[in-house]
mmCIF file of C-alpha atoms and ligand atoms in Angstrom:
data_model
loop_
_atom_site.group_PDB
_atom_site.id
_atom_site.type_symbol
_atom_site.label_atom_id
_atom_site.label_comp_id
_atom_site.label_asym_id
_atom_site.label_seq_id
_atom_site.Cartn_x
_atom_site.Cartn_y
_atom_site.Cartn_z
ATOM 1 C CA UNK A 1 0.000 0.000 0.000
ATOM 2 C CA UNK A 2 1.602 3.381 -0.998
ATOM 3 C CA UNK A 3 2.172 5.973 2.121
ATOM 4 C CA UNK A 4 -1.083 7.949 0.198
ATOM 5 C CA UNK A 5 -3.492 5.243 0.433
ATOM 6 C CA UNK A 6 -2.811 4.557 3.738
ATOM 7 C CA UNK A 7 -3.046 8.181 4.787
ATOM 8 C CA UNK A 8 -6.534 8.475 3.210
ATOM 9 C CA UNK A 9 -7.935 5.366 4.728
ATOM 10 C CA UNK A 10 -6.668 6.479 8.497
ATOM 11 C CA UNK A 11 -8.345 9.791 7.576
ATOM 12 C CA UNK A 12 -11.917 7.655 6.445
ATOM 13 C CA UNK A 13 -11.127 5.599 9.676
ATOM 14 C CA UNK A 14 -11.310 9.033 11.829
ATOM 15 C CA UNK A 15 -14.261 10.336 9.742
ATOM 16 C CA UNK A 16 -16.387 7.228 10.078
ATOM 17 C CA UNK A 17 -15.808 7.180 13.789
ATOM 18 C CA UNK A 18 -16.729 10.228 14.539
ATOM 19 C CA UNK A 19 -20.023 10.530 12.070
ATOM 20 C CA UNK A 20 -20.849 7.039 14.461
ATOM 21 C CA UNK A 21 -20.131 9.118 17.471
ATOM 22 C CA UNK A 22 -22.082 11.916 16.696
ATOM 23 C CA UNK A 23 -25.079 9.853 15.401
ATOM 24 C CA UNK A 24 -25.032 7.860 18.747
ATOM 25 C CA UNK A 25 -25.688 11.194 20.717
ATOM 26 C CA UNK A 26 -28.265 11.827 18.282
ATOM 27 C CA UNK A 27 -29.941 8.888 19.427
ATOM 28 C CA UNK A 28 -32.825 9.601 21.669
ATOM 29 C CA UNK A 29 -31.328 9.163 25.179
ATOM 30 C CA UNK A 30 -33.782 6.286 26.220
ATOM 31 C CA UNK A 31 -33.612 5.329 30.644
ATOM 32 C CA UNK A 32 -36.521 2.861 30.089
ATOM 33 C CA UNK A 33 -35.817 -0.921 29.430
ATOM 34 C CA UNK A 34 -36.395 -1.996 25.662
ATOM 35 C CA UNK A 35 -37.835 -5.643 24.734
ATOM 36 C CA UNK A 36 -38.719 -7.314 21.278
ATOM 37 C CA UNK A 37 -41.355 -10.031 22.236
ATOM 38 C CA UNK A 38 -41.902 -12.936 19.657
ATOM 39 C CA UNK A 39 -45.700 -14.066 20.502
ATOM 40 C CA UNK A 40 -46.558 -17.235 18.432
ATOM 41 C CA UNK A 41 -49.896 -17.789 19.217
ATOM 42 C CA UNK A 42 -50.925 -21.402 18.675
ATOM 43 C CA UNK A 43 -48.329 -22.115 15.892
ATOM 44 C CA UNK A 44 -45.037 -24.618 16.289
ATOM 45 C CA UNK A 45 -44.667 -28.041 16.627
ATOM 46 C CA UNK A 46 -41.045 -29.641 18.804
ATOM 47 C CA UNK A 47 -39.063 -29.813 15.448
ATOM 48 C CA UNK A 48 -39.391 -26.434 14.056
ATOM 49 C CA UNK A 49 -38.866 -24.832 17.615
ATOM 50 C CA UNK A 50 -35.112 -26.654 17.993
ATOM 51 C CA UNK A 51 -34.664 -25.424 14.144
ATOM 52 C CA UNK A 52 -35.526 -22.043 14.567
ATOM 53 C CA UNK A 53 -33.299 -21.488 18.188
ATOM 54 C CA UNK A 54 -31.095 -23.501 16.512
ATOM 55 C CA UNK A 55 -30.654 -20.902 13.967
ATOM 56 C CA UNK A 56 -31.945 -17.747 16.152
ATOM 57 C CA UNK A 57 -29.697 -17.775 18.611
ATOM 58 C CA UNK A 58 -27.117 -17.544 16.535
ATOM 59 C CA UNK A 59 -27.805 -14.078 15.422
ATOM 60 C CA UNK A 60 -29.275 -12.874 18.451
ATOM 61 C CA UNK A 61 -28.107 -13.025 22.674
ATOM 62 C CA UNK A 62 -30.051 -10.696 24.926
ATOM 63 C CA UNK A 63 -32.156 -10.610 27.770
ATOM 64 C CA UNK A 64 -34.143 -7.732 26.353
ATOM 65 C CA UNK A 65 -35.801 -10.459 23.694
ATOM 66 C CA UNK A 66 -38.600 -12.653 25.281
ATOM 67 C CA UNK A 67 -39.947 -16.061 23.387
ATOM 68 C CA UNK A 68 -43.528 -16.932 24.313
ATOM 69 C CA UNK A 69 -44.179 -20.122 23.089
ATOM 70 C CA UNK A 70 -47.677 -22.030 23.139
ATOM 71 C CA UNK A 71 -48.238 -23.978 27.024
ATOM 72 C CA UNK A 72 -47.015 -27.243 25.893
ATOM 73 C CA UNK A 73 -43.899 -25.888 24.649
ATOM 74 C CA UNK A 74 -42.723 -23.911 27.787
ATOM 75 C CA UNK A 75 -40.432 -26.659 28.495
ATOM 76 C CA UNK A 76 -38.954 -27.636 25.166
ATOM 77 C CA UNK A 77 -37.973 -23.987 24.611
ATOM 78 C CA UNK A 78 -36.893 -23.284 27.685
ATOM 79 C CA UNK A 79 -34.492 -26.655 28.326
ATOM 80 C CA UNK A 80 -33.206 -25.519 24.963
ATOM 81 C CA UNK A 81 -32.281 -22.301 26.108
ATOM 82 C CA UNK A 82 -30.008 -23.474 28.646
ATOM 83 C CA UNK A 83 -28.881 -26.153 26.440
ATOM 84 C CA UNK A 84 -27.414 -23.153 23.908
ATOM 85 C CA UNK A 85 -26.363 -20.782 27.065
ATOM 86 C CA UNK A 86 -28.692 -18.401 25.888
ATOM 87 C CA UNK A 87 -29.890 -14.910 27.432
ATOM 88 C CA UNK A 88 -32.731 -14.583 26.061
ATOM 89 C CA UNK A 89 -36.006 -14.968 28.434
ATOM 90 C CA UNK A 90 -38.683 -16.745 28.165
ATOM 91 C CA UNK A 91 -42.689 -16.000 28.223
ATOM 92 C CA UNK A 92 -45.862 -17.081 28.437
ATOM 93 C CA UNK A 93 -49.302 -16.189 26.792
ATOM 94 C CA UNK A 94 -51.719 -16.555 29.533
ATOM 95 C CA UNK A 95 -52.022 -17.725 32.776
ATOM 96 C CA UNK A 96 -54.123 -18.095 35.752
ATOM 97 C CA UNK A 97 -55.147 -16.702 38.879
ATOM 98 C CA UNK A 98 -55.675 -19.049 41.143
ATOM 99 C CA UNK A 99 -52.631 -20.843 42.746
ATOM 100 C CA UNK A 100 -53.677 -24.729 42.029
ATOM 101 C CA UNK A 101 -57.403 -26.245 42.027
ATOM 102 C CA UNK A 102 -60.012 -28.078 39.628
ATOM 103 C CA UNK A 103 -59.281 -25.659 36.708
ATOM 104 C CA UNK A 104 -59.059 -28.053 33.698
ATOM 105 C CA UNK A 105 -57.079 -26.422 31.058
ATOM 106 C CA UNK A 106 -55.183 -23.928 32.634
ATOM 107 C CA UNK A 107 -51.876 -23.437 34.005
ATOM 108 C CA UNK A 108 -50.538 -22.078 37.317
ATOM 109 C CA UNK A 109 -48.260 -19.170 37.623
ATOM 110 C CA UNK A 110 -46.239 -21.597 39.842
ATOM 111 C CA UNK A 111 -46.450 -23.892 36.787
ATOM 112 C CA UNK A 112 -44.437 -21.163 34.678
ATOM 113 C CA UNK A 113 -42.213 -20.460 37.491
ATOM 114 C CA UNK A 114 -41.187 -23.997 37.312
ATOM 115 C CA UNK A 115 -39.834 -23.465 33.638
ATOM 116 C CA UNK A 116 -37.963 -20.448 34.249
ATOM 117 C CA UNK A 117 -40.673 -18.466 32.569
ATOM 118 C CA UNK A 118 -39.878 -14.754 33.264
ATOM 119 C CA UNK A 119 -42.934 -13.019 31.436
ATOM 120 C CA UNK A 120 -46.383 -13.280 30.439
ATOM 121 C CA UNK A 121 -48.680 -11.946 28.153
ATOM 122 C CA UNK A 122 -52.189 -10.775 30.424
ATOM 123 C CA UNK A 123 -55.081 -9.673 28.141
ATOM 124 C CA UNK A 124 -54.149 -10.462 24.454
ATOM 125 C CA UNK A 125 -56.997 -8.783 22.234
ATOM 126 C CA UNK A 126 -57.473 -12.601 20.741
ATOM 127 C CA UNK A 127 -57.902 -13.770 24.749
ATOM 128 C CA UNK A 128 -60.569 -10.990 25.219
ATOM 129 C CA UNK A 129 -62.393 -11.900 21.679
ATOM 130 C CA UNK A 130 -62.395 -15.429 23.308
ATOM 131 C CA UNK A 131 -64.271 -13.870 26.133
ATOM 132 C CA UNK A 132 -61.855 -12.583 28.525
ATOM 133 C CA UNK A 133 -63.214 -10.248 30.968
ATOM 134 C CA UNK A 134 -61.711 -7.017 32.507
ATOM 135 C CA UNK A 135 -61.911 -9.024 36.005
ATOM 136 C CA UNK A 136 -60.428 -11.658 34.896
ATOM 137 C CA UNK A 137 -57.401 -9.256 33.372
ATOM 138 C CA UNK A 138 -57.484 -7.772 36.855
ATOM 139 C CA UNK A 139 -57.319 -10.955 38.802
ATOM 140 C CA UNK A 140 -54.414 -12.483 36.268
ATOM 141 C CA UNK A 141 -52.375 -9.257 36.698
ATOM 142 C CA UNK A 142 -52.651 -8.942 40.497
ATOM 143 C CA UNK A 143 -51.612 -13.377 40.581
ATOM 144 C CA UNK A 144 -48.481 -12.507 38.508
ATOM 145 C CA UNK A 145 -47.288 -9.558 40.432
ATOM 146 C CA UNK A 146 -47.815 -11.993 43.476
ATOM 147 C CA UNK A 147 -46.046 -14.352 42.284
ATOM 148 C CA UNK A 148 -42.887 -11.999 40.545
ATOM 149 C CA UNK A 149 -43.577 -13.098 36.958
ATOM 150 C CA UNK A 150 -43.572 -9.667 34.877
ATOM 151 C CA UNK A 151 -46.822 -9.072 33.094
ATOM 152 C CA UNK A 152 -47.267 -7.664 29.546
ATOM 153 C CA UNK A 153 -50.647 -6.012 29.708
ATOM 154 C CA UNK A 154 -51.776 -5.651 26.501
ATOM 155 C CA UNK A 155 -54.489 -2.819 25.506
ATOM 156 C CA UNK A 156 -56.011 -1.801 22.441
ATOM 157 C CA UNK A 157 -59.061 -0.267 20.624
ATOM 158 C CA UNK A 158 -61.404 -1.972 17.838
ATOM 159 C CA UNK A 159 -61.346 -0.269 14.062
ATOM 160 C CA UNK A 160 -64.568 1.002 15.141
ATOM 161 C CA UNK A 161 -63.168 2.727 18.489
ATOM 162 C CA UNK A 162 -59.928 4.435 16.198
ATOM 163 C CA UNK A 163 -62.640 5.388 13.410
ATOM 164 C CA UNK A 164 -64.823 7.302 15.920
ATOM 165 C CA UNK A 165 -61.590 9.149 17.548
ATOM 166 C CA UNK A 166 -62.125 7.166 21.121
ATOM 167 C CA UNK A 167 -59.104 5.015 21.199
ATOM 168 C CA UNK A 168 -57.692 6.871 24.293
ATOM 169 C CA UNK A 169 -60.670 6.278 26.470
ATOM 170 C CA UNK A 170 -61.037 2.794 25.562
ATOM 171 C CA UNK A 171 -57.711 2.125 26.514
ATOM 172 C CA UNK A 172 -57.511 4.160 29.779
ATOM 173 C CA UNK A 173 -60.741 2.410 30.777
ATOM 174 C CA UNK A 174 -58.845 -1.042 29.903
ATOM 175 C CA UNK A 175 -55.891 0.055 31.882
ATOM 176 C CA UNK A 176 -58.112 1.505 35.075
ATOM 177 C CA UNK A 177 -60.020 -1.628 34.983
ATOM 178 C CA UNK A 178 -56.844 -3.852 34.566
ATOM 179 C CA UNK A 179 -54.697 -2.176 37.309
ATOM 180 C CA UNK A 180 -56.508 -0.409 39.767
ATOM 181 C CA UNK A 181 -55.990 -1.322 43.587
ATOM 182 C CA UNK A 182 -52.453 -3.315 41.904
ATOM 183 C CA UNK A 183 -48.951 -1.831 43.104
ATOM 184 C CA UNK A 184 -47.542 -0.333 40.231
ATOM 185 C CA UNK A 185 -44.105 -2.743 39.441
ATOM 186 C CA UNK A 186 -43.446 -4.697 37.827
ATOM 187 C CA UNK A 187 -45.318 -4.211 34.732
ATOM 188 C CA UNK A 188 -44.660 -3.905 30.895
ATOM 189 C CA UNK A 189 -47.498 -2.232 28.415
ATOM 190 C CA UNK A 190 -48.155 -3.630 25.235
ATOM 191 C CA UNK A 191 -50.527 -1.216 22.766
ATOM 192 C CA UNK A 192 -52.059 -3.409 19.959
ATOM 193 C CA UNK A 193 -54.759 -1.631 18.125
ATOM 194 C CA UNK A 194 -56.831 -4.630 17.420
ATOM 195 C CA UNK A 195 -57.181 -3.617 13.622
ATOM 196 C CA UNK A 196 -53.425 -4.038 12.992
ATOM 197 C CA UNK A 197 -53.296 -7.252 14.501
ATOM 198 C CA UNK A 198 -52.499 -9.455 11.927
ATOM 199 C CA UNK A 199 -53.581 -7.487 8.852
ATOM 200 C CA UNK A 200 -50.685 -5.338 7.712
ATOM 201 C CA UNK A 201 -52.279 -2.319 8.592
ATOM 202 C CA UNK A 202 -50.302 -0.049 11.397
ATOM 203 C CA UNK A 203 -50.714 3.118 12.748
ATOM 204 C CA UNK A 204 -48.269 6.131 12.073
ATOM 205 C CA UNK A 205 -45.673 6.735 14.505
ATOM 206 C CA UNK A 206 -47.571 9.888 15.697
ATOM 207 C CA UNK A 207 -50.563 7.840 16.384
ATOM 208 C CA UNK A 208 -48.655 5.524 18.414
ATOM 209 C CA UNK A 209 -46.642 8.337 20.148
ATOM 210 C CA UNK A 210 -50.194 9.912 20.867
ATOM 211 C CA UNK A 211 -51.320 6.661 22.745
ATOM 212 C CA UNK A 212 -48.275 5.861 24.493
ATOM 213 C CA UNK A 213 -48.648 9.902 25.579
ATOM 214 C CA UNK A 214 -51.843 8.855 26.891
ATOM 215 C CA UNK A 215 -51.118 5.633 28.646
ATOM 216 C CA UNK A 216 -48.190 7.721 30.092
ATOM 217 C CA UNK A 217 -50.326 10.311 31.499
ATOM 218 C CA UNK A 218 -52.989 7.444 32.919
ATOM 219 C CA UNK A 219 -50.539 5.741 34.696
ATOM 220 C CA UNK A 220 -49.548 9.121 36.598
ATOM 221 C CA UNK A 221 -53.216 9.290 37.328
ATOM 222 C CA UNK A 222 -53.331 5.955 38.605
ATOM 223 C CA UNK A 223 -49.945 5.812 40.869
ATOM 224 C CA UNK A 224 -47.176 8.647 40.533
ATOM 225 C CA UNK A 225 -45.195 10.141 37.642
ATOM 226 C CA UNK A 226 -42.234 7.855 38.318
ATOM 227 C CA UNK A 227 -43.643 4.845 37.759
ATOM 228 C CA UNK A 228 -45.543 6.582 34.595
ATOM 229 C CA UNK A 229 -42.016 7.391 33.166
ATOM 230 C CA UNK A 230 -40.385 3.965 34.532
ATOM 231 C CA UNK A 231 -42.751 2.021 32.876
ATOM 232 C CA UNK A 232 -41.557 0.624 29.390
ATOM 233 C CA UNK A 233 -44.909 0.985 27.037
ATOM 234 C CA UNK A 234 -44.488 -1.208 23.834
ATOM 235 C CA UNK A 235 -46.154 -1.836 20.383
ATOM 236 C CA UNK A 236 -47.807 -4.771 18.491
ATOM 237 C CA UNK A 237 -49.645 -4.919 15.538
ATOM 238 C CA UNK A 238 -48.029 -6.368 11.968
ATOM 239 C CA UNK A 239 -44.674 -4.994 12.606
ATOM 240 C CA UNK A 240 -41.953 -5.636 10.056
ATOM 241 C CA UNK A 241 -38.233 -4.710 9.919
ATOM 242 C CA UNK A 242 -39.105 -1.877 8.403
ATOM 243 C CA UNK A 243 -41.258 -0.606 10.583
ATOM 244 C CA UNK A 244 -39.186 -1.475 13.534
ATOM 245 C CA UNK A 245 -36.185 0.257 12.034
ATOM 246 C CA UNK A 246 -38.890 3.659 12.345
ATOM 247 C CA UNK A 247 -40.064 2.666 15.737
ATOM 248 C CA UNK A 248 -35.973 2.806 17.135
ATOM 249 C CA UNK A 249 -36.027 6.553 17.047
ATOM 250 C CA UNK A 250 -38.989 7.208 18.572
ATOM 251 C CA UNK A 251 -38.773 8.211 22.497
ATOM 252 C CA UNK A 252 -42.101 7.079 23.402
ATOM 253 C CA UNK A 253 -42.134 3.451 21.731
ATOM 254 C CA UNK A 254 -39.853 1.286 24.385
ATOM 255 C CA UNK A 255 -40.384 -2.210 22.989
ATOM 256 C CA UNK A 256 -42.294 -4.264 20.118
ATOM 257 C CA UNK A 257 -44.779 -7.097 20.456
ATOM 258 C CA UNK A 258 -44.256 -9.329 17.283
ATOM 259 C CA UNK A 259 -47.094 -12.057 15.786
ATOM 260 C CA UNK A 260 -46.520 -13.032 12.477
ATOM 261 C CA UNK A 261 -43.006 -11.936 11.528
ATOM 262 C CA UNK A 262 -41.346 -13.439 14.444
ATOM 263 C CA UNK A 263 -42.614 -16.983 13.385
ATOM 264 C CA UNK A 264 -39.664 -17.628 11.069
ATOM 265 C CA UNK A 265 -36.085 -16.977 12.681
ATOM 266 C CA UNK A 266 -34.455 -14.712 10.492
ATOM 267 C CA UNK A 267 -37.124 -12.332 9.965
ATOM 268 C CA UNK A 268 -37.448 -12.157 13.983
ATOM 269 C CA UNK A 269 -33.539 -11.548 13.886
ATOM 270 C CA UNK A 270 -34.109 -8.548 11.261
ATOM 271 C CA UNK A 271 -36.802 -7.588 13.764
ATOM 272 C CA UNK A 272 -34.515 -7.570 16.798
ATOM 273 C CA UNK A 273 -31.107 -5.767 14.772
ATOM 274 C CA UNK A 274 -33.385 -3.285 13.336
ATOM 275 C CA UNK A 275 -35.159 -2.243 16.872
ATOM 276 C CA UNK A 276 -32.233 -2.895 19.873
HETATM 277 P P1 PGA B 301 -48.992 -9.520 14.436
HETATM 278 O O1 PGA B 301 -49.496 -9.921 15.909
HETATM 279 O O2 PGA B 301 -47.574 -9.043 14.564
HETATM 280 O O3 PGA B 301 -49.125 -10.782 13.634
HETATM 281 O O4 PGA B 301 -49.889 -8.431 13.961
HETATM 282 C C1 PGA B 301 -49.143 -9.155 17.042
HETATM 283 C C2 PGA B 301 -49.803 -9.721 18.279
HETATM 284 O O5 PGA B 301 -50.940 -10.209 18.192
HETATM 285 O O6 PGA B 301 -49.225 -9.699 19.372
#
């Protein structure tokens, strides 16, 4: 290499450097935790689970990215896990109040405990189409707090409820109804407008930013403005790498709830680079 060449690529060294510098301080300065939840609903069998951490965990270690896997494979994911020496925690969709009784069908928080489950999701929108109840939300939330799993309490308006310009109140009354009487940690939000679940259809950043404002300002009502700005307030609803590469910058949006893209491994992994 002649003395010129290696002048000018010291000198693209510096510049590069220092353009990453300066773009890291233009990141929004963010104090809250940050989390990319895969939920996969009732999809999976044993062999494509060891495939895709197989391949997942490759590309991605951290304990800010949460699995939750259907019930029966709590275990499988979560012996594989350790198996790979992986960080990454582990979640569940549902669970139930009540420590242990004649509840056919359900599982214990104990029961998640047991597999090393860290999280779980509390009032899915496809759980409250199924005819879960407000008390029931309630009851779920204050057993999980209880017990020290960290819920994700998911809230979201119908098409109907964004159409008419009442998505706030629908959600505040989800979230008053939901937490009131609970202490306020530990807890994780998940907005998912119900008519961007699953269909490709999001709302803009704004919109989002305008709800998270919201949820913000209903959890000072509800406890103290600490625990409003503590609290790490996520989204859900068809998000793509794309999209999560334009939720990173924005202050308000802490985290992403994922469906459909994080059923195949590498378009989680896009997911997770484009977001943490
Ligand atoms: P989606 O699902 O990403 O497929 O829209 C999100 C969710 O239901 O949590």
């Amino acid at each position: 290499m002649t003395k010129a060449a290696a002048i000018e690529g010291y000198i693209k060294g510096m510049v590069q450097a220092a353009v990453e510098e300066y773009l890291k301080q233009q990141e929004p300065a963010k104090s809250r935790k940050r989390y990319v939840i895969a939920n996969w609903k009732m999809n999976k069998d044993r062999a494509s689970i060891e495939a895709y951490l197989k391949d997942f965990t490759q590309g991605v270690q951290s304990e800010q990215v949460i699995l939750c896997p259907a019930a029966p494979y709590l275990s499988t994911v979560s012996s594989l896990l350790q198996e790979l020496n992986s960080s990454i925690k582990l979640g569940a969709q549902n669970v139930h109040h009540a420590d242990q009784g004649s509840f056919t069908g359900e599982v214990s928080a104990d029961m998640l405990i047991d597999f090393h489950c860290e999280y779980v999701l509390i009032g899915h929108s496809e759980r409250r189409q199924q005819g879960e109840c407000d008390s029931s939300i309630h009851h779920k939330l204050a057993q999980s707090k209880n017990k020290g799993l960290i819920p994700i309490l998911c809230v979201g308006e119908q098409l109907a409820d964004y159409e008419q310009a009442r998505s706030l109140e629908v959600i505040t009354q989800q979230l008053v109804h939901a937490l009131h009487g609970l202490p306020p940690q530990p807890l994780i939000i998940a907005y998912e407008p119900v008519w961007a679940i699953g269909t490709g259809r999001t709302p803009t950043v704004a919109e989002i930013e305008h709800i998270h404002q919201g949820i913000r300002y209903a959890l000072t009502e509800l406890y103290d403005e600490l625990t409003a700005s503590q609290t790490s307030i996520l989204y859900g609803g068809s998000v793509q790498a794309d999209s999560a590469e334009k939720f990173k910058h924005s202050m308000e949006i802490d985290g992403l709830l994922v469906g459909g893209a994080s059923l195949q491994a590498d378009r989680f992994t896009e997911i997770v680079r484009a977001f943490l």
